[in-house]
Tab-separated table of C-alpha atoms in Angstrom:
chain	number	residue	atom	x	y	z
U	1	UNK	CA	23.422	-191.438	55.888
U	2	UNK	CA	23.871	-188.590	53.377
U	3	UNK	CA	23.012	-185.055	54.751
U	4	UNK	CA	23.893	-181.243	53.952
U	5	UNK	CA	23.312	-180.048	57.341
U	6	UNK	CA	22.918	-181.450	60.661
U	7	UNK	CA	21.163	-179.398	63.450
U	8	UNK	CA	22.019	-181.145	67.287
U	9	UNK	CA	18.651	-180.377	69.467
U	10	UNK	CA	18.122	-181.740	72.692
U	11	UNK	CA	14.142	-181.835	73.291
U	12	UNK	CA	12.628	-180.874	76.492
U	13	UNK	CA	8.940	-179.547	78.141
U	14	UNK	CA	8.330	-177.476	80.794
U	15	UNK	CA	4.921	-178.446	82.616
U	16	UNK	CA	3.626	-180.152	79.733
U	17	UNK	CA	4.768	-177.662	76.311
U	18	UNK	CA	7.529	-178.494	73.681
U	19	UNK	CA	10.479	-176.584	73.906
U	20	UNK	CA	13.681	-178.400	71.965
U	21	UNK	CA	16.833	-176.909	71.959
U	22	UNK	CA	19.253	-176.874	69.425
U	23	UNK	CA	22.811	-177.632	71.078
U	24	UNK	CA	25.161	-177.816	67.858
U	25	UNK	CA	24.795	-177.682	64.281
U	26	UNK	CA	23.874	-173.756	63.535
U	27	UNK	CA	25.947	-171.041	63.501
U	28	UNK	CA	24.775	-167.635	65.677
U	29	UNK	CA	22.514	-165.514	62.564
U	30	UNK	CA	24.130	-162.067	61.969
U	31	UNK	CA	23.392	-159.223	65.002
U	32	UNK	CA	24.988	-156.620	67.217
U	33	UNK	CA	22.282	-157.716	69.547
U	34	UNK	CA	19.777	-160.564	70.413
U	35	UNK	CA	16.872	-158.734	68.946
U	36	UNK	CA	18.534	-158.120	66.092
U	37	UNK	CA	19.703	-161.726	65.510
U	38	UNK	CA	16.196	-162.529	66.255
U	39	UNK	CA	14.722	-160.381	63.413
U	40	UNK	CA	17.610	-161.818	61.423
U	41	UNK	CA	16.048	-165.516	62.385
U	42	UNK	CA	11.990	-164.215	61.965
U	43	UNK	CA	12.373	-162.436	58.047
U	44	UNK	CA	14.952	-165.267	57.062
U	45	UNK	CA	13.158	-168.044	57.769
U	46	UNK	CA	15.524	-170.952	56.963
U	47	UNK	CA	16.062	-172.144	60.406
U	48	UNK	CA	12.619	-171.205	61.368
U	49	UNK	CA	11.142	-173.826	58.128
U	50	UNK	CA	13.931	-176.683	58.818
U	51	UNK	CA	12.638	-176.742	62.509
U	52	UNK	CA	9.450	-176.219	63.072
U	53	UNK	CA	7.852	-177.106	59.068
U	54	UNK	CA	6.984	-180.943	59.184
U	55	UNK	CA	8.500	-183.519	58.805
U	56	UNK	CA	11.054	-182.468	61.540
U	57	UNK	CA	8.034	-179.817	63.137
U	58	UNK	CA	4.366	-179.495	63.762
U	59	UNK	CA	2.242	-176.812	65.634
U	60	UNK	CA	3.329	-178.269	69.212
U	61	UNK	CA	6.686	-177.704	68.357
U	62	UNK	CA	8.686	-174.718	70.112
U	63	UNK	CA	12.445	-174.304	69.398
U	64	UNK	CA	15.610	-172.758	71.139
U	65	UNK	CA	18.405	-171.718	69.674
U	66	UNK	CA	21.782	-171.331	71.966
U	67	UNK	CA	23.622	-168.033	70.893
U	68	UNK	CA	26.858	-166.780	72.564
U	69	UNK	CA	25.247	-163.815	75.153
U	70	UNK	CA	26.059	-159.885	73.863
U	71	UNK	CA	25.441	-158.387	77.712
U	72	UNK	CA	28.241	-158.806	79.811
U	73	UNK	CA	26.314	-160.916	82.898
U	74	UNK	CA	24.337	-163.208	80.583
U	75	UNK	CA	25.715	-167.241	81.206
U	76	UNK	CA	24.061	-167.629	77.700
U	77	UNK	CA	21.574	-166.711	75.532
U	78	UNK	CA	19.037	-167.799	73.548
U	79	UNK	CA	16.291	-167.368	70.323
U	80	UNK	CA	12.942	-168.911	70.720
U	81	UNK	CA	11.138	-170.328	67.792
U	82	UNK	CA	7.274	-170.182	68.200
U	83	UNK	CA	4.740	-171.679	65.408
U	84	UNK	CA	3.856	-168.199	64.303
U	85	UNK	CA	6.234	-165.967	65.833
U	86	UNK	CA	10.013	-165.494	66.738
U	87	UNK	CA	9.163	-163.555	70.409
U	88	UNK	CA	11.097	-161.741	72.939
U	89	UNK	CA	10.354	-163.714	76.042
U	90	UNK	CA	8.774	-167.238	76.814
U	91	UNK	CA	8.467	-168.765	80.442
U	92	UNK	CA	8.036	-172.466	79.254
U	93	UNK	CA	10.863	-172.106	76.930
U	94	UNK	CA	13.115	-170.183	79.189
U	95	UNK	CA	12.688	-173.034	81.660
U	96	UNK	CA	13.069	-175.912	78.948
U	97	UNK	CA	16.601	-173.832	78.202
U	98	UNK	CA	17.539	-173.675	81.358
U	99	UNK	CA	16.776	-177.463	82.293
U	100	UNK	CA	18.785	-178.207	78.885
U	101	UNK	CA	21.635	-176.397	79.991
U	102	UNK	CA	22.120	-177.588	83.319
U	103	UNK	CA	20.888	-181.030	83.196
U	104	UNK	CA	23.083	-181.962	80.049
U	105	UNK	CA	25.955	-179.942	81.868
U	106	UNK	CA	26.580	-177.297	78.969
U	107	UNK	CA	26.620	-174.885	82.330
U	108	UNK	CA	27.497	-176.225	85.649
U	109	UNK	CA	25.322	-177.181	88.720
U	110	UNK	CA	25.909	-176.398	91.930
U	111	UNK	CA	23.598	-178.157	94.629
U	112	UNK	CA	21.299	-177.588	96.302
U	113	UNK	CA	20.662	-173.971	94.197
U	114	UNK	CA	21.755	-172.465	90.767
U	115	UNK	CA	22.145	-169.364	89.977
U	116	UNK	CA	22.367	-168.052	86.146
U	117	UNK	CA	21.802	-165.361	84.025
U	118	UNK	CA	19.971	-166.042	80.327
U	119	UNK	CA	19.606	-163.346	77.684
U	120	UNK	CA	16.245	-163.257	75.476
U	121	UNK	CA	16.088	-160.988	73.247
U	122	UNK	CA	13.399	-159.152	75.037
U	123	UNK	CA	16.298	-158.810	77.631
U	124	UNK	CA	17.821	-160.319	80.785
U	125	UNK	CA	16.446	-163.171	82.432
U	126	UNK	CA	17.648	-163.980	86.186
U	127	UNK	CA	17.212	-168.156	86.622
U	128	UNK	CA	17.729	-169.298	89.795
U	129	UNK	CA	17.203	-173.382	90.030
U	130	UNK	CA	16.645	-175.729	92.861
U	131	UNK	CA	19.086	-178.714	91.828
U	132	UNK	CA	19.620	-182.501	93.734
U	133	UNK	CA	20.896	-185.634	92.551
U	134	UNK	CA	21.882	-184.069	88.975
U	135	UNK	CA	18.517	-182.849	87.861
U	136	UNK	CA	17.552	-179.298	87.757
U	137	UNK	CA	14.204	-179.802	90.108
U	138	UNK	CA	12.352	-176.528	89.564
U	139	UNK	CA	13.251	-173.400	87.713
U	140	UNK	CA	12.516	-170.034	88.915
U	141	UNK	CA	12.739	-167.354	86.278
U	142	UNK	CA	12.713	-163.483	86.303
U	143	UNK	CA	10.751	-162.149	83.638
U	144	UNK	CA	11.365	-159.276	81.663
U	145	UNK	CA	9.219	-156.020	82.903
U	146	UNK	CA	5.411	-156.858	82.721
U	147	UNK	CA	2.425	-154.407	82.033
U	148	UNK	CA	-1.037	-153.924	81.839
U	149	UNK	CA	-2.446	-152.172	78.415
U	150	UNK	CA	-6.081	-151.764	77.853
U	151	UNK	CA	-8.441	-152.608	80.434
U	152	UNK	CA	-11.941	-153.659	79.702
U	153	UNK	CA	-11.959	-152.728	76.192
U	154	UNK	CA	-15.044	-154.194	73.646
U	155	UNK	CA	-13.594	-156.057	71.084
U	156	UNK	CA	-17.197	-157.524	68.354
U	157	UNK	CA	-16.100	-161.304	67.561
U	158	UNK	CA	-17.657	-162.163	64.298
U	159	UNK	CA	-19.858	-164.922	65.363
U	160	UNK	CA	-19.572	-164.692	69.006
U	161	UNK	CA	-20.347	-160.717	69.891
U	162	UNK	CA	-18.561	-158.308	71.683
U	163	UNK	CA	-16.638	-159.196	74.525
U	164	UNK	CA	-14.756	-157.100	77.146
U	165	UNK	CA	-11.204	-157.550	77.365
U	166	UNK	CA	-7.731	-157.259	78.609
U	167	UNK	CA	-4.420	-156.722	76.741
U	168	UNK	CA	-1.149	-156.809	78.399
U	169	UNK	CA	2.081	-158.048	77.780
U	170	UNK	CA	4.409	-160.283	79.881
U	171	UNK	CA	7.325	-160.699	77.554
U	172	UNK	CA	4.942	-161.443	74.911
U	173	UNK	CA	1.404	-159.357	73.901
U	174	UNK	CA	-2.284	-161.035	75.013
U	175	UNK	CA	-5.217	-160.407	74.423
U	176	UNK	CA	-7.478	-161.728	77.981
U	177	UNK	CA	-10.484	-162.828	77.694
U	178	UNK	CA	-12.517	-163.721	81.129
U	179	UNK	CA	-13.643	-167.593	80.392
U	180	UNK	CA	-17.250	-167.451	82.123
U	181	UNK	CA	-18.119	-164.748	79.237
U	182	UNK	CA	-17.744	-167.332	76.884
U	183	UNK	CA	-19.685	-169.977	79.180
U	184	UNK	CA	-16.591	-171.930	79.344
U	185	UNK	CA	-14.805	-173.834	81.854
U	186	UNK	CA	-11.197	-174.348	80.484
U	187	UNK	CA	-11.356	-178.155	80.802
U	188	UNK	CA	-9.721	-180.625	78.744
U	189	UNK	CA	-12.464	-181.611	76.475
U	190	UNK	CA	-12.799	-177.721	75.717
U	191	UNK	CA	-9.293	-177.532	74.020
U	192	UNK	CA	-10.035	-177.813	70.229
U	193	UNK	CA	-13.094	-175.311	70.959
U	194	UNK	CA	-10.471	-172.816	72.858
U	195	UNK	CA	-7.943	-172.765	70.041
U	196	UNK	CA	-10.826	-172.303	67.694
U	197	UNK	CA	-12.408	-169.691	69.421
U	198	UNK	CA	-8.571	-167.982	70.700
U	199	UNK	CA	-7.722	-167.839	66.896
U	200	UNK	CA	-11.132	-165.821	66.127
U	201	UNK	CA	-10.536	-163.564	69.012
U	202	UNK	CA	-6.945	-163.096	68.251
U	203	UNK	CA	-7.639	-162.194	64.766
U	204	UNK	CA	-10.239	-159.587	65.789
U	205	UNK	CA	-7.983	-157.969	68.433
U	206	UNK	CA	-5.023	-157.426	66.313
U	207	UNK	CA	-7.337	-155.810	63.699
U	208	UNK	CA	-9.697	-153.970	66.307
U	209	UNK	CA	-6.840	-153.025	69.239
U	210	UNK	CA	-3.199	-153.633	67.915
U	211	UNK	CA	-0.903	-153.355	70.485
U	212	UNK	CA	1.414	-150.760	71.020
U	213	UNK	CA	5.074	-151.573	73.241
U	214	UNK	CA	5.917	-148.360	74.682
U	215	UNK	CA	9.502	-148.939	74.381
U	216	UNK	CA	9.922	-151.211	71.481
U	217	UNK	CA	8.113	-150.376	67.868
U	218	UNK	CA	9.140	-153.626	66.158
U	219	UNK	CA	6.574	-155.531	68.872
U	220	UNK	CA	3.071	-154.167	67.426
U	221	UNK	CA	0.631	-157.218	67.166
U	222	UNK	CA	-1.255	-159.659	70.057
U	223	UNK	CA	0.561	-163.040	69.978
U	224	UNK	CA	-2.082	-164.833	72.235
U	225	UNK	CA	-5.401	-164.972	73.687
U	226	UNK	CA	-5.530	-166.335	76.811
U	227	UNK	CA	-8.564	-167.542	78.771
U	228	UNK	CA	-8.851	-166.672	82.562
U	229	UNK	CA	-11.102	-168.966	85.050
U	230	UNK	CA	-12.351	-167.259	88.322
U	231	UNK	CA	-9.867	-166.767	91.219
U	232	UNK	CA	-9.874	-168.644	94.487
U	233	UNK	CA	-7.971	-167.735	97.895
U	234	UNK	CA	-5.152	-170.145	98.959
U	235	UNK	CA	-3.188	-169.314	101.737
U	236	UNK	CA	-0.623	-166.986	100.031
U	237	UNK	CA	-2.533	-165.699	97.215
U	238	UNK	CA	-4.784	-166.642	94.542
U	239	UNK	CA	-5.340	-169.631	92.071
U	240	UNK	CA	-7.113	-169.860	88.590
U	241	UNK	CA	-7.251	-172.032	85.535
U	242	UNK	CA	-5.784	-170.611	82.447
U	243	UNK	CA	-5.216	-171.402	78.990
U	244	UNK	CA	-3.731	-169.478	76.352
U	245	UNK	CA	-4.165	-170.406	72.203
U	246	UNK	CA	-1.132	-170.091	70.236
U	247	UNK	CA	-1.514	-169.274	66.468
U	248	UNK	CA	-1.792	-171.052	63.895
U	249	UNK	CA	-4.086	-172.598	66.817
U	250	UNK	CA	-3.230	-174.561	69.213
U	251	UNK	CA	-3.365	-174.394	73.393
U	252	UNK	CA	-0.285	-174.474	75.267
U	253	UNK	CA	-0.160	-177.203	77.462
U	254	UNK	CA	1.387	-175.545	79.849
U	255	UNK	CA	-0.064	-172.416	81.814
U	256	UNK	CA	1.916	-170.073	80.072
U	257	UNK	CA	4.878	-168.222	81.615
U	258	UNK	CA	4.211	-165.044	79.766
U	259	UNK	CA	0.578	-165.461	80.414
U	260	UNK	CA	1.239	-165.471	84.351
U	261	UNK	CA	3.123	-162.518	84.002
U	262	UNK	CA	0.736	-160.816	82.170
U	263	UNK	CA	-2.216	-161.668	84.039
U	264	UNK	CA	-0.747	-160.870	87.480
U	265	UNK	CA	0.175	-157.382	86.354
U	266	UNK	CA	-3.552	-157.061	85.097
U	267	UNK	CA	-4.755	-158.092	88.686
U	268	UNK	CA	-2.554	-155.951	90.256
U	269	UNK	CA	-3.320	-152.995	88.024
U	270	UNK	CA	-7.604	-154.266	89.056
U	271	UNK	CA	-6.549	-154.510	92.627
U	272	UNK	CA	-7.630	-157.907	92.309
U	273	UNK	CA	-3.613	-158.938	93.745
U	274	UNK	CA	-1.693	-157.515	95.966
U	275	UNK	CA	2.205	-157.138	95.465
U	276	UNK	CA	2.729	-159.662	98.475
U	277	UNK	CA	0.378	-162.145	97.108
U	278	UNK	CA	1.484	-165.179	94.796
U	279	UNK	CA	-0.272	-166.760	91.761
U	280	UNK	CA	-0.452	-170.128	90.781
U	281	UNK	CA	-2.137	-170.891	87.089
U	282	UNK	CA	-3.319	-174.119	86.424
U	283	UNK	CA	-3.346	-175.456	82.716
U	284	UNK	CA	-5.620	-177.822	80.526
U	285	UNK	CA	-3.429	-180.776	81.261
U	286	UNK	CA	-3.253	-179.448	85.294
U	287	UNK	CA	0.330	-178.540	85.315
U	288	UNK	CA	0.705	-175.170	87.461
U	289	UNK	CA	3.090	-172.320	87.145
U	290	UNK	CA	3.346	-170.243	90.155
U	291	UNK	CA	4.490	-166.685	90.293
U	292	UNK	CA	4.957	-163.698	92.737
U	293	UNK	CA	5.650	-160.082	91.904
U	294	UNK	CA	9.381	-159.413	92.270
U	295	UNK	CA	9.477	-155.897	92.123
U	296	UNK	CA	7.597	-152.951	90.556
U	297	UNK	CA	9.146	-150.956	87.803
U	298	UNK	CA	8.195	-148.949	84.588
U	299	UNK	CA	8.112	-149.320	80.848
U	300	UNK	CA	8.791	-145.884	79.408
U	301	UNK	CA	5.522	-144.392	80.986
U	302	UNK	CA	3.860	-147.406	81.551
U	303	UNK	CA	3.513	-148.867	85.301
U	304	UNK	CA	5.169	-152.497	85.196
U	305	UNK	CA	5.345	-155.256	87.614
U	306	UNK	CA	8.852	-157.566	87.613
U	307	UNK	CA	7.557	-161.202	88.019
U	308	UNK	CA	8.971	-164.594	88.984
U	309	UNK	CA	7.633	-167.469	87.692
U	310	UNK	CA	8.349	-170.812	88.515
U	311	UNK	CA	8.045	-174.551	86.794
U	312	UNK	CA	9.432	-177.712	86.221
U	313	UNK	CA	11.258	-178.957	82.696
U	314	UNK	CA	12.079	-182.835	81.661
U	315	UNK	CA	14.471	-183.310	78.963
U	316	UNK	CA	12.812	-186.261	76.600
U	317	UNK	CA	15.746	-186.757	74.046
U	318	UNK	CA	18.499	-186.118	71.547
U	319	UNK	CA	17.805	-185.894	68.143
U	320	UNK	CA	20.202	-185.012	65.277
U	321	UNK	CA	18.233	-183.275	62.637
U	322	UNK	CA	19.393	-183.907	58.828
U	323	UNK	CA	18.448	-182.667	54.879
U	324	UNK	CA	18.965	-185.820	52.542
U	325	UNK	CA	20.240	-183.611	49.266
U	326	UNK	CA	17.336	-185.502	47.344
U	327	UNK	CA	14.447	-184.547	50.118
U	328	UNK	CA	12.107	-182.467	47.832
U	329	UNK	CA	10.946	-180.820	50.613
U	330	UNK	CA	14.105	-179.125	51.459
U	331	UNK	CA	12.143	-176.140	53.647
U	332	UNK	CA	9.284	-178.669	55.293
U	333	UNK	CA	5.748	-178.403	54.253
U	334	UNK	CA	2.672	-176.961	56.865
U	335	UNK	CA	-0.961	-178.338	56.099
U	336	UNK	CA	-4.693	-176.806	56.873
U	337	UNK	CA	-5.741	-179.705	58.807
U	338	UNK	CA	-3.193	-178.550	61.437
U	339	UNK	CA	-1.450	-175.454	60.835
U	340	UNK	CA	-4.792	-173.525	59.688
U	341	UNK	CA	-5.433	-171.565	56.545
């Protein structure tokens, strides 16, 4: 087999979403820090195209890249690769990395608990794992700081109206949109009409709202629009299906880590949560991330919750990327029938 490159990725999901991770093959990108490797990866491109362009990619795809840590506590860190955007934080993918490292043994286990220390490039991310028999059972992650940003804002839809919404950002910017608005019930059949509609209401909210990270300039659009179902009681907190679309338009099949995040510090900023209650989200697919509120902090002048989230990863194989020097398409190719216009 004839290749110029050859990228080592060991895929994984957390609750349901797509989160390889590439083990060997790439050298760390240029950066005194993560972020700045991370803008490195997102104006570049290269990586970006050979992993997540088809043939190798598609729109499910998410991918992790393992980079030596800069802070002095991290274990590791790491570079997430989303469809559209090359973010600071991700819950599913944080738990696919951490599954990854211990379950492969690139960091050792220690039974029944874990404890590590991961570094995003949004920041540190505390993983603590419940581990027996070899297999990292559930992850528990601390998210970065968590805030709410506008509340109950009209945002006109072209084609749908003006809605009242959310925005808030839990390691990555939303835009929340209360389901029963749109007379939906986040169900399975609903998920092609979800990332249809997500991608309209994303598009509006990033030209209508914008979003504006009180501490970091380069993080000025909405990523995602997620849909919230009502809230029931259980007997330590509250429960809701969710579902967030992902541009170029797609739904996570998970619940979203970010999206938990966000949403509970938008409850708690509503006084629809308490700081003692939990949250569990339930997705399209019925995979559930749960998550409590760790501690409360600030963002520059912005009120912030710390959350936990928790979920569970699967690793589903090892692949060994490869470039044939006669493949004349080199960078991939992305299509409208899936990847949008």
């Amino acid at each position: 087999m004839r290749s110029t490159k050859t990228v080592h990725v060991i895929s994984a999901h957390a609750e349901g979403e797509v989160g390889d991770v590439i083990v060997g093959g790439v050298a760390p990108p240029p950066g005194a820090t993560l972020w700045e490797q991370r803008s490195f990866i997102a104006e570049d491109q290269t990586l970006r195209n050979f992993v997540l362009n088809e043939p190798r990619g598609g729109v499910f795809r998410h991918v992790n890249l393992l980079v030596p840590p800069k802070h002095p506590d991290a274990d590791m860190g790491f570079i997430i690769m989303e469809p559209e955007f090359t973010p600071p934080m991700s819950g599913s993918n944080s738990i696919c990395v951490a599954t990854v490292l211990l379950d492969s043994g690139i960091l050792p286990m220690q039974e029944p608990e874990t404890h590590l220390t991961l570094e995003a490039p949004g920041g540190l991310v505390r993983v603590r794992a419940d581990c027996r028999d070899g297999k990292a059972e559930r992850i528990y992650v601390q998210n970065v700081p968590s805030f709410a940003r506008e509340i109950g804002v009209p945002l006109n839809v072209p084609g749908i109206g003006t809605l009242h919404v959310d925005t808030a950002y839990g390691g990555d910017s939303f835009v929340v949109v209360q389901a029963a608005d749109l007379e939906l019930d986040i169900c399975e059949a609903e998920a092609k009409t979800l990332a249809q509609i997500g991608s309209r209401i994303l598009d509006a909210a990033n030209e209508q709202l914008g979003f504006a990270h009180p501490t970091n300039p380069d993080w000025a659009h909405i990523s995602f629009c997620a849909f919230c179902g009502p809230l029931t009681s259980t007997p330590t907190g509250l429960r809701s299906r969710s579902a967030v679309t992902i541009q170029p338009g797609k739904v996570d099949r998970s619940p979203t880590g970010t999206a938990v995040s966000a949403r509970m510090a938008l409850m708690l900023a509503k006084g629809q949560m308490t700081a003692d209650q939990d949250f569990e989200a339930i997705s399209l697919i019925g995979s559930s991330f749960k998550g409590r509120i760790a501690a409360q902090t600030t963002v520059g002048d912005v009120a912030a919750i710390v959350p936990e989230i928790s979920g569970r990863g699967w690793i589903t194989g090892t692949h060994q990327h490869m470039l044939d020097p006669d493949d004349p398409w080199p960078t991939g190719y992305r299509l409208s029938d899936t990847w949008g216009a």
